[in-house]
Short mmCIF file of C-alpha atoms in Angstrom, two decimals:
data_model
loop_
_atom_site.label_atom_id
_atom_site.label_comp_id
_atom_site.label_asym_id
_atom_site.label_seq_id
_atom_site.Cartn_x
_atom_site.Cartn_y
_atom_site.Cartn_z
CA UNK H 28 -146.49 17.40 149.97
CA UNK H 29 -149.77 16.35 148.40
CA UNK H 30 -151.54 17.09 145.14
CA UNK H 31 -154.16 19.90 145.26
CA UNK H 32 -156.74 17.51 143.78
CA UNK H 33 -156.67 15.51 146.96
CA UNK H 34 -158.09 18.52 148.88
CA UNK H 35 -160.99 19.29 146.57
CA UNK H 36 -164.34 18.39 148.09
CA UNK H 37 -162.78 17.31 151.37
CA UNK H 38 -163.80 18.77 154.72
CA UNK H 39 -161.20 20.80 156.56
CA UNK H 40 -160.82 18.16 159.29
CA UNK H 41 -159.92 15.55 156.72
CA UNK H 42 -156.96 17.32 155.17
CA UNK H 43 -155.57 19.46 157.98
CA UNK H 44 -154.13 18.61 161.38
CA UNK H 45 -156.66 19.11 164.22
CA UNK H 46 -155.07 22.29 165.63
CA UNK H 47 -154.84 23.91 162.20
CA UNK H 48 -158.41 22.82 161.39
CA UNK H 49 -159.69 24.51 164.55
CA UNK H 50 -157.70 27.61 163.63
CA UNK H 51 -159.25 27.57 160.13
CA UNK H 52 -162.81 27.34 161.48
CA UNK H 53 -162.14 30.26 163.83
CA UNK H 54 -160.77 32.32 160.91
CA UNK H 55 -163.87 31.47 158.80
CA UNK H 56 -166.16 32.52 161.62
CA UNK H 57 -164.42 35.87 161.98
CA UNK H 58 -164.32 36.46 158.20
CA UNK H 59 -168.01 35.61 157.96
CA UNK H 60 -168.93 38.64 160.07
CA UNK H 61 -165.94 40.96 159.48
CA UNK H 62 -165.19 40.12 155.84
CA UNK H 63 -161.56 39.29 156.65
CA UNK H 64 -159.68 37.57 159.40
CA UNK H 65 -155.88 37.67 159.64
CA UNK H 66 -153.00 37.12 161.98
CA UNK H 67 -153.64 33.42 162.65
CA UNK H 68 -150.22 31.91 163.01
CA UNK H 69 -149.37 28.22 163.00
CA UNK H 70 -146.43 25.98 162.32
CA UNK H 71 -145.82 22.80 160.36
CA UNK H 72 -143.06 20.26 160.58
CA UNK H 73 -141.97 19.90 156.98
CA UNK H 74 -139.12 17.89 155.46
CA UNK H 75 -136.96 21.05 155.41
CA UNK H 76 -137.66 21.78 159.07
CA UNK H 77 -140.31 23.65 161.02
CA UNK H 78 -141.99 26.42 159.06
CA UNK H 79 -144.29 29.15 160.32
CA UNK H 80 -147.35 30.41 158.42
CA UNK H 81 -149.84 33.19 158.94
CA UNK H 82 -153.40 32.46 157.79
CA UNK H 83 -155.57 35.19 156.29
CA UNK H 84 -159.22 34.31 155.56
CA UNK H 85 -161.22 36.49 153.13
CA UNK H 86 -164.99 36.25 152.50
CA UNK H 87 -165.93 36.33 148.82
CA UNK H 88 -168.81 38.61 147.93
CA UNK H 89 -171.36 36.21 146.33
CA UNK H 90 -174.96 37.35 146.75
CA UNK H 91 -176.61 34.51 144.82
CA UNK H 92 -174.89 31.38 146.05
CA UNK H 93 -173.49 30.00 149.31
CA UNK H 94 -170.71 31.85 151.11
CA UNK H 95 -167.24 31.19 149.88
CA UNK H 96 -163.94 31.94 151.63
CA UNK H 97 -160.44 32.31 150.32
CA UNK H 98 -157.67 31.14 152.69
CA UNK H 99 -154.21 32.58 152.12
CA UNK H 100 -151.25 31.13 154.02
CA UNK H 101 -148.13 33.36 154.11
CA UNK H 102 -144.81 31.77 154.96
CA UNK H 103 -143.55 33.94 157.83
CA UNK H 104 -140.79 31.63 159.05
CA UNK H 105 -138.03 34.27 158.84
CA UNK H 106 -140.20 36.89 160.56
CA UNK H 107 -141.17 34.43 163.30
CA UNK H 108 -137.57 33.48 163.89
CA UNK H 109 -136.61 37.17 164.10
CA UNK H 110 -139.46 37.82 166.50
CA UNK H 111 -138.44 34.83 168.62
CA UNK H 112 -134.88 36.15 168.75
CA UNK H 113 -136.20 39.58 169.64
CA UNK H 114 -138.42 38.14 172.37
CA UNK H 115 -135.52 36.10 173.73
CA UNK H 116 -133.33 39.20 173.71
CA UNK H 117 -136.07 41.20 175.43
CA UNK H 118 -136.50 38.54 178.08
CA UNK H 119 -132.75 38.38 178.61
CA UNK H 120 -132.55 42.15 178.76
CA UNK H 121 -135.42 42.25 181.24
CA UNK H 122 -133.69 39.66 183.38
CA UNK H 123 -130.43 41.62 183.21
CA UNK H 124 -132.21 44.86 184.10
CA UNK H 125 -133.95 43.14 186.98
CA UNK H 126 -130.61 41.71 188.11
CA UNK H 127 -128.91 45.12 187.85
CA UNK H 128 -131.74 46.77 189.76
CA UNK H 129 -131.48 44.10 192.44
CA UNK H 130 -127.71 44.61 192.63
CA UNK H 131 -128.14 48.36 192.75
CA UNK H 132 -130.69 48.06 195.53
CA UNK H 133 -128.44 45.64 197.36
CA UNK H 134 -125.45 47.96 196.84
CA UNK H 135 -127.51 50.92 198.00
CA UNK H 136 -128.54 48.98 201.10
CA UNK H 137 -124.92 48.03 201.81
CA UNK H 138 -123.84 51.63 201.28
CA UNK H 139 -126.55 52.84 203.62
CA UNK H 140 -125.58 50.32 206.30
CA UNK H 141 -121.89 51.23 206.02
CA UNK H 142 -122.64 54.95 205.81
CA UNK H 143 -124.62 54.83 209.01
CA UNK H 144 -122.27 52.39 210.75
CA UNK H 145 -119.34 54.84 210.65
CA UNK H 146 -118.92 56.26 214.17
CA UNK H 147 -117.74 59.63 212.87
CA UNK H 148 -120.30 62.16 211.67
CA UNK H 149 -120.44 62.49 207.86
CA UNK H 150 -122.02 65.45 206.06
CA UNK H 151 -122.33 65.64 202.26
CA UNK H 152 -123.22 68.78 200.31
CA UNK H 153 -122.55 70.39 196.95
CA UNK H 154 -120.53 73.59 196.63
CA UNK H 155 -120.13 76.26 193.99
CA UNK H 156 -116.77 77.24 192.50
CA UNK H 157 -116.59 80.21 194.89
CA UNK H 158 -116.97 77.84 197.84
CA UNK H 159 -120.60 78.69 198.60
CA UNK H 160 -122.14 75.54 200.12
CA UNK H 161 -125.64 74.21 199.56
CA UNK H 162 -127.80 72.39 202.10
CA UNK H 163 -126.67 68.95 203.16
CA UNK H 164 -127.80 66.18 200.81
CA UNK H 165 -126.64 63.28 203.00
CA UNK H 166 -126.04 62.96 206.76
CA UNK H 167 -125.33 59.67 208.52
CA UNK H 168 -126.77 58.60 211.86
CA UNK H 169 -123.71 59.81 213.76
CA UNK H 170 -124.11 63.25 212.18
CA UNK H 171 -127.75 63.45 213.25
CA UNK H 172 -126.77 62.35 216.76
CA UNK H 173 -124.03 64.98 216.89
CA UNK H 174 -126.49 67.71 215.97
CA UNK H 175 -129.26 66.27 218.12
CA UNK H 176 -131.71 66.54 215.22
CA UNK H 177 -133.78 64.10 213.15
CA UNK H 178 -132.48 63.58 209.61
CA UNK H 179 -135.28 65.56 207.90
CA UNK H 180 -134.45 68.58 210.07
CA UNK H 181 -130.68 68.18 209.72
CA UNK H 182 -130.97 68.10 205.91
CA UNK H 183 -132.38 71.63 206.04
CA UNK H 184 -129.03 72.93 207.33
CA UNK H 185 -125.78 73.87 205.63
CA UNK H 186 -122.19 74.37 206.92
CA UNK H 187 -122.96 77.95 207.93
CA UNK H 188 -125.47 76.64 210.48
CA UNK H 189 -122.94 74.26 212.04
CA UNK H 190 -119.81 76.38 212.22
CA UNK H 191 -120.71 79.38 214.36
CA UNK H 192 -117.07 79.93 215.33
CA UNK H 193 -116.09 80.99 211.77
CA UNK H 194 -117.52 83.56 209.40
CA UNK H 195 -119.11 82.52 206.07
CA UNK H 196 -116.04 83.94 204.32
CA UNK H 197 -113.75 81.65 206.34
CA UNK H 198 -115.94 78.62 205.64
CA UNK H 199 -115.96 79.36 201.90
CA UNK H 200 -112.17 79.75 201.98
CA UNK H 201 -111.85 76.34 203.63
CA UNK H 202 -114.07 74.76 200.97
CA UNK H 203 -112.06 76.42 198.17
CA UNK H 204 -108.87 75.08 199.76
CA UNK H 205 -110.38 71.58 199.80
CA UNK H 206 -111.38 71.96 196.13
CA UNK H 207 -107.81 72.88 195.20
CA UNK H 208 -106.01 70.26 197.30
CA UNK H 209 -108.61 67.51 197.17
CA UNK H 210 -108.55 67.08 200.94
CA UNK H 211 -107.72 69.18 204.02
CA UNK H 212 -107.89 68.68 207.78
CA UNK H 213 -108.66 71.32 210.38
CA UNK H 214 -109.78 71.65 213.98
CA UNK H 215 -112.99 73.50 214.58
CA UNK H 216 -115.80 74.17 217.03
CA UNK H 217 -119.43 73.53 216.12
CA UNK H 218 -122.61 74.36 217.99
CA UNK H 219 -125.31 71.70 218.44
CA UNK H 220 -129.06 72.36 218.47
CA UNK H 221 -129.05 72.68 222.28
CA UNK H 222 -126.28 75.29 222.21
CA UNK H 223 -123.41 73.00 223.25
CA UNK H 224 -119.99 73.57 221.73
CA UNK H 225 -118.19 70.49 220.41
CA UNK H 226 -114.50 70.36 219.51
CA UNK H 227 -114.17 68.69 216.12
CA UNK H 228 -111.35 67.40 213.92
CA UNK H 229 -112.75 67.93 210.42
CA UNK H 230 -111.62 66.26 207.19
CA UNK H 231 -112.96 68.02 204.09
CA UNK H 232 -112.72 66.03 200.84
CA UNK H 233 -113.71 67.45 197.47
CA UNK H 234 -115.09 65.07 194.82
CA UNK H 235 -115.87 66.10 191.23
CA UNK H 236 -118.97 64.34 189.81
CA UNK H 237 -119.80 65.39 186.23
CA UNK H 238 -120.02 69.20 186.45
CA UNK H 239 -120.76 69.24 190.19
CA UNK H 240 -118.43 69.59 193.18
CA UNK H 241 -119.43 67.44 196.14
CA UNK H 242 -117.88 68.10 199.56
CA UNK H 243 -117.70 65.22 202.04
CA UNK H 244 -117.05 66.45 205.58
CA UNK H 245 -116.06 63.86 208.19
CA UNK H 246 -116.31 65.14 211.76
CA UNK H 247 -114.35 63.34 214.48
CA UNK H 248 -115.62 64.53 217.87
CA UNK H 249 -112.66 65.49 220.09
CA UNK H 250 -114.74 66.96 222.90
CA UNK H 251 -114.40 64.02 225.28
CA UNK H 252 -110.72 63.58 224.40
CA UNK H 253 -110.06 67.27 225.04
CA UNK H 254 -111.93 67.05 228.35
CA UNK H 255 -109.85 64.05 229.36
CA UNK H 256 -106.65 65.84 228.33
CA UNK H 257 -107.61 68.91 230.33
CA UNK H 258 -108.54 66.73 233.29
CA UNK H 259 -105.26 64.81 232.96
CA UNK H 260 -103.28 68.04 232.89
CA UNK H 261 -105.16 69.29 235.94
CA UNK H 262 -104.52 66.02 237.78
CA UNK H 263 -100.86 66.14 236.80
CA UNK H 264 -100.59 69.66 238.19
CA UNK H 265 -102.22 68.49 241.43
CA UNK H 266 -99.92 65.47 241.64
CA UNK H 267 -96.87 67.63 241.03
CA UNK H 268 -97.87 69.89 243.88
CA UNK H 269 -98.63 66.83 246.05
CA UNK H 270 -95.20 65.47 245.21
CA UNK H 271 -93.69 68.77 246.28
CA UNK H 272 -95.59 68.54 249.53
CA UNK H 273 -94.36 64.97 249.97
CA UNK H 274 -90.82 66.35 249.80
CA UNK H 275 -91.67 69.15 252.22
CA UNK H 276 -90.49 67.12 255.20
CA UNK H 277 -87.13 66.60 253.55
CA UNK H 278 -86.83 70.31 252.82
CA UNK H 279 -87.81 71.36 256.35
CA UNK H 280 -85.16 69.01 257.66
CA UNK H 281 -82.65 70.52 255.27
CA UNK H 282 -83.53 74.05 256.38
CA UNK H 283 -83.26 73.02 260.03
CA UNK H 284 -79.73 71.78 259.35
CA UNK H 285 -78.92 74.87 257.33
CA UNK H 286 -80.08 77.14 260.18
CA UNK H 287 -78.51 75.21 263.06
CA UNK H 288 -74.98 76.48 262.51
CA UNK H 289 -75.85 80.19 261.98
CA UNK H 290 -78.21 80.12 264.99
CA UNK H 291 -75.43 78.68 267.14
CA UNK H 292 -73.03 81.31 265.82
CA UNK H 293 -75.48 84.15 266.59
CA UNK H 294 -76.04 82.72 270.08
CA UNK H 295 -72.30 82.61 270.80
CA UNK H 296 -71.83 86.20 269.58
CA UNK H 297 -74.78 87.42 271.63
CA UNK H 298 -73.53 85.61 274.76
CA UNK H 299 -70.03 87.09 274.33
CA UNK H 300 -71.20 90.70 274.29
CA UNK H 301 -72.23 90.90 278.02
CA UNK H 302 -68.90 89.33 279.04
CA UNK H 303 -67.00 91.84 276.93
CA UNK H 304 -68.97 94.67 278.51
CA UNK H 305 -68.33 93.31 282.03
CA UNK H 306 -64.58 93.18 281.44
CA UNK H 307 -64.64 96.61 279.77
CA UNK H 308 -63.64 95.08 276.43
CA UNK H 309 -66.73 96.21 274.50
CA UNK H 310 -65.59 99.01 272.23
CA UNK H 311 -66.90 100.27 268.91
CA UNK H 312 -64.68 97.96 266.87
CA UNK H 313 -65.86 94.84 268.72
CA UNK H 314 -69.48 95.98 268.49
CA UNK H 315 -69.22 96.61 264.73
CA UNK H 316 -67.53 93.24 264.20
CA UNK H 317 -70.21 91.41 266.22
CA UNK H 318 -73.01 93.12 264.30
CA UNK H 319 -71.31 92.32 260.98
CA UNK H 320 -70.95 88.64 261.87
CA UNK H 321 -74.55 88.43 263.09
CA UNK H 322 -75.86 90.07 259.85
CA UNK H 323 -73.88 87.61 257.70
CA UNK H 324 -75.58 84.72 259.50
CA UNK H 325 -79.00 86.40 259.19
CA UNK H 326 -78.48 87.01 255.46
CA UNK H 327 -77.47 83.37 255.01
CA UNK H 328 -80.66 82.25 256.79
CA UNK H 329 -82.75 84.69 254.75
CA UNK H 330 -81.29 83.34 251.52
CA UNK H 331 -82.17 79.81 252.64
CA UNK H 332 -85.79 80.88 253.15
CA UNK H 333 -85.87 82.60 249.74
CA UNK H 334 -84.47 79.47 248.07
CA UNK H 335 -87.09 77.37 249.82
CA UNK H 336 -89.91 79.72 248.75
CA UNK H 337 -88.70 79.85 245.14
CA UNK H 338 -88.43 76.08 245.02
CA UNK H 339 -92.10 75.66 245.90
CA UNK H 340 -93.33 78.37 243.59
CA UNK H 341 -95.50 76.68 240.86
CA UNK H 342 -94.05 76.68 237.31
CA UNK H 343 -96.62 78.29 235.01
CA UNK H 344 -94.57 79.45 232.04
CA UNK H 345 -91.49 78.16 230.28
CA UNK H 346 -88.20 79.94 230.84
CA UNK H 347 -84.56 79.64 229.88
CA UNK H 348 -82.30 78.33 232.61
CA UNK H 349 -78.98 76.64 233.29
CA UNK H 350 -79.56 73.04 234.47
CA UNK H 351 -76.18 73.02 236.24
CA UNK H 352 -77.08 76.09 238.30
CA UNK H 353 -80.60 74.78 238.96
CA UNK H 354 -79.08 71.53 240.26
CA UNK H 355 -76.59 73.48 242.39
CA UNK H 356 -79.46 75.30 244.12
CA UNK H 357 -81.02 71.96 245.09
CA UNK H 358 -77.67 70.55 246.26
CA UNK H 359 -77.06 73.65 248.41
CA UNK H 360 -80.42 73.16 250.11
CA UNK H 361 -79.75 69.46 250.83
CA UNK H 362 -76.00 69.54 251.50
CA UNK H 363 -76.25 69.97 255.29
CA UNK H 364 -78.80 67.17 255.58
CA UNK H 365 -76.65 64.87 253.44
CA UNK H 366 -73.59 65.67 255.54
CA UNK H 367 -75.56 64.70 258.66
CA UNK H 368 -75.90 61.20 257.16
CA UNK H 369 -72.26 61.30 256.02
CA UNK H 370 -73.32 61.19 252.35
CA UNK H 371 -70.93 62.98 250.01
CA UNK H 372 -72.34 64.69 246.91
CA UNK H 373 -70.42 66.13 243.96
CA UNK H 374 -71.70 68.38 241.19
CA UNK H 375 -69.67 69.19 238.12
CA UNK H 376 -70.19 69.99 234.47
CA UNK H 377 -70.03 72.59 231.73
CA UNK H 378 -71.01 76.14 232.56
CA UNK H 379 -73.45 78.19 230.49
CA UNK H 380 -75.55 75.37 229.01
CA UNK H 381 -79.06 76.69 228.47
CA UNK H 382 -82.32 74.76 228.12
CA UNK H 383 -85.93 75.89 227.91
CA UNK H 384 -88.58 74.59 230.28
CA UNK H 385 -89.94 74.86 233.78
CA UNK H 386 -87.04 75.54 236.16
CA UNK H 387 -89.02 74.96 239.36
CA UNK H 388 -90.41 71.65 238.09
CA UNK H 389 -86.90 70.63 236.93
CA UNK H 390 -85.50 71.33 240.40
CA UNK H 391 -88.26 69.19 241.88
CA UNK H 392 -87.09 66.28 239.66
CA UNK H 393 -83.48 66.74 240.86
CA UNK H 394 -84.67 66.89 244.48
CA UNK H 395 -86.64 63.68 244.02
CA UNK H 396 -83.69 61.86 242.45
CA UNK H 397 -81.28 63.01 245.20
CA UNK H 398 -83.69 62.00 247.97
CA UNK H 399 -84.25 58.59 246.34
CA UNK H 400 -80.47 58.07 246.18
CA UNK H 401 -80.11 59.20 249.82
CA UNK H 402 -82.82 56.76 250.96
CA UNK H 403 -81.23 53.88 249.03
CA UNK H 404 -77.80 54.62 250.50
CA UNK H 405 -79.23 54.73 254.04
CA UNK H 406 -81.35 51.58 253.66
CA UNK H 407 -78.38 49.58 252.42
CA UNK H 408 -75.89 51.14 254.86
CA UNK H 409 -73.46 51.77 252.03
CA UNK H 410 -69.88 52.42 253.09
CA UNK H 411 -68.58 55.78 251.94
CA UNK H 412 -71.93 56.71 250.33
CA UNK H 413 -71.60 59.00 247.34
CA UNK H 414 -73.93 60.80 244.93
CA UNK H 415 -72.44 62.28 241.75
CA UNK H 416 -74.13 64.70 239.37
CA UNK H 417 -72.59 65.65 236.01
CA UNK H 418 -73.99 68.02 233.38
CA UNK H 419 -72.46 67.87 229.91
CA UNK H 420 -73.29 69.00 226.37
CA UNK H 421 -73.70 66.39 223.63
CA UNK H 422 -74.21 68.00 220.23
CA UNK H 423 -77.58 69.79 220.45
CA UNK H 424 -78.48 68.15 223.75
CA UNK H 425 -77.76 68.62 227.44
CA UNK H 426 -77.35 65.42 229.46
CA UNK H 427 -77.52 65.26 233.25
CA UNK H 428 -76.43 62.03 234.96
CA UNK H 429 -77.14 61.41 238.64
CA UNK H 430 -75.54 58.24 240.01
CA UNK H 431 -75.00 56.66 243.41
CA UNK H 432 -73.06 53.71 244.82
CA UNK H 433 -76.04 52.18 246.61
CA UNK H 434 -76.13 48.83 244.80
CA UNK H 435 -78.56 49.56 241.97
CA UNK H 436 -82.21 49.08 241.02
CA UNK H 437 -83.92 45.65 240.95
CA UNK H 438 -83.71 44.40 237.36
CA UNK H 439 -87.42 43.56 237.19
CA UNK H 440 -88.18 47.29 237.47
CA UNK H 441 -85.98 48.25 234.52
CA UNK H 442 -86.17 49.89 232.11
CA UNK H 443 -89.66 51.41 232.50
CA UNK H 444 -91.65 49.73 235.25
CA UNK H 445 -89.80 51.86 237.80
CA UNK H 446 -91.60 54.92 236.36
CA UNK H 447 -95.11 53.44 236.60
CA UNK H 448 -97.38 55.29 238.99
CA UNK H 449 -97.51 53.84 242.53
CA UNK H 450 -94.41 51.69 241.97
CA UNK H 451 -91.97 52.17 244.86
CA UNK H 452 -88.79 50.50 246.12
CA UNK H 453 -89.32 51.98 249.61
CA UNK H 454 -92.17 49.73 250.69
CA UNK H 455 -94.87 51.44 252.74
CA UNK H 456 -92.70 54.53 253.18
CA UNK H 457 -92.88 55.44 249.48
CA UNK H 458 -95.79 57.09 247.64
CA UNK H 459 -94.85 55.65 244.24
CA UNK H 460 -95.61 58.89 242.39
CA UNK H 461 -92.24 60.68 242.52
CA UNK H 462 -90.51 59.00 239.57
CA UNK H 463 -93.75 58.80 237.57
CA UNK H 464 -94.18 62.56 237.88
CA UNK H 465 -90.48 63.11 237.23
CA UNK H 466 -90.79 61.39 233.85
CA UNK H 467 -94.00 63.32 233.11
CA UNK H 468 -92.26 66.63 233.86
CA UNK H 469 -89.17 65.85 231.78
CA UNK H 470 -90.83 64.10 228.81
CA UNK H 471 -94.27 65.70 228.49
CA UNK H 472 -93.75 69.18 229.92
CA UNK H 473 -90.18 69.75 228.71
CA UNK H 474 -89.90 67.48 225.64
CA UNK H 475 -86.89 65.57 226.96
CA UNK H 476 -86.26 62.03 228.19
CA UNK H 477 -85.61 60.38 231.55
CA UNK H 478 -84.27 56.85 231.84
CA UNK H 479 -82.78 54.67 234.57
CA UNK H 480 -80.11 51.97 234.44
CA UNK H 481 -77.58 50.27 236.66
CA UNK H 482 -73.84 50.79 236.56
CA UNK H 483 -71.16 48.83 238.40
CA UNK H 484 -71.67 50.36 241.86
CA UNK H 485 -75.26 51.53 241.81
CA UNK H 486 -78.12 53.26 240.01
CA UNK H 487 -77.96 56.02 237.41
CA UNK H 488 -80.65 58.35 236.14
CA UNK H 489 -80.06 60.25 232.91
CA UNK H 490 -82.00 63.35 231.85
CA UNK H 491 -81.67 64.53 228.24
CA UNK H 492 -82.99 67.96 227.21
CA UNK H 493 -82.71 69.97 224.00
CA UNK H 494 -80.01 72.58 224.16
CA UNK H 495 -80.85 76.05 222.92
CA UNK H 496 -78.68 77.23 220.05
CA UNK H 497 -76.72 80.46 220.09
CA UNK H 498 -79.31 82.02 217.79
CA UNK H 499 -82.02 81.17 220.29
CA UNK H 500 -79.88 82.41 223.12
#
């Protein structure tokens, strides 16, 4: 602080710091032409700290003498500090906004990458309360690929354009259901731009944003899976028939043994008739008896042919049948052939047990298991070879056990490797598809189970099927 007298008569440069002196001259120059100059801000380091001032320069109106100027310095320290705080806040806010924008752009980019990286098709659209959908607002890359359209064209569509299999009323009902539950799943068929039908598993999810309802539809394309399933079922049907043909030789042999005895009997009766006639012993009673015996043998042979034909008739629809009786039919066909190899077979169990499934296919499984047991008994030259079949009820199940005394199954094939396709214990003589198809028939076609294990004397196969209740019967 200095006395005002020290400033009187002194040039500006002598009493003011250089930067403030330059500022003063600039203010005088402006006031000289404009009459007033204001807004010149400067600061001084004073004993109480840094203070800010705003210089206003006013030209005095003096027509007779030299120009005079009045300099007014306003202390604006508080205002400057407030402005500095405001500027700092503005800069910080700008930085924060810039940071948020950058994060939002980065988040949007991540969302876009993830949205388009999902392999399932995703369609997003708004919907009214009555389920009426609007055009799609978002479609990912998989969705565009599914439709075969560029995104700008796909965004012109709505669910009505995709789902040609359902009416608009049905589509709206599905959307309303999704709005009520939050999420639903359904199988559907959509038509692509080139007219192809695609089988789709659709997940509809309803999301409420402010006063809008947004529907997110995720389409999982099942077309290829369905094609593979259909192809697998077709191949299984072919393999089942091939397996039946593989057993044809066994069956022809069985029929040959079944027919040998009645053919011999018919031959003996026929040969005896001329002798009876020659010795005048052929009367009406002998003739009727001979015809009756011949017809019994013919009927037996005819029944064998019918059983053979029914066995190879393809199973197309499910039916109710008695597994004990179905097994008995197979045993009757094979009994003569088994007796030829001195193999005993027993069949016992509860009468009247009913299951639902494919009787012909079931009999093929029993035939396969019996023939496998027969082959094992022959290969190992088992003394007193025996095959036992028992059918019993266990609660709501029917269990069939087929066992032999042929020494058992190699442990490395148990419990499941034995049922792998092309796995055989017969070497080059086996096809390796019989047991694999047997498990397919029992487990996939009839909803049961087939397992193998060893007992003390040999191998056992156990079939478990659901038993029909009395109400179902």
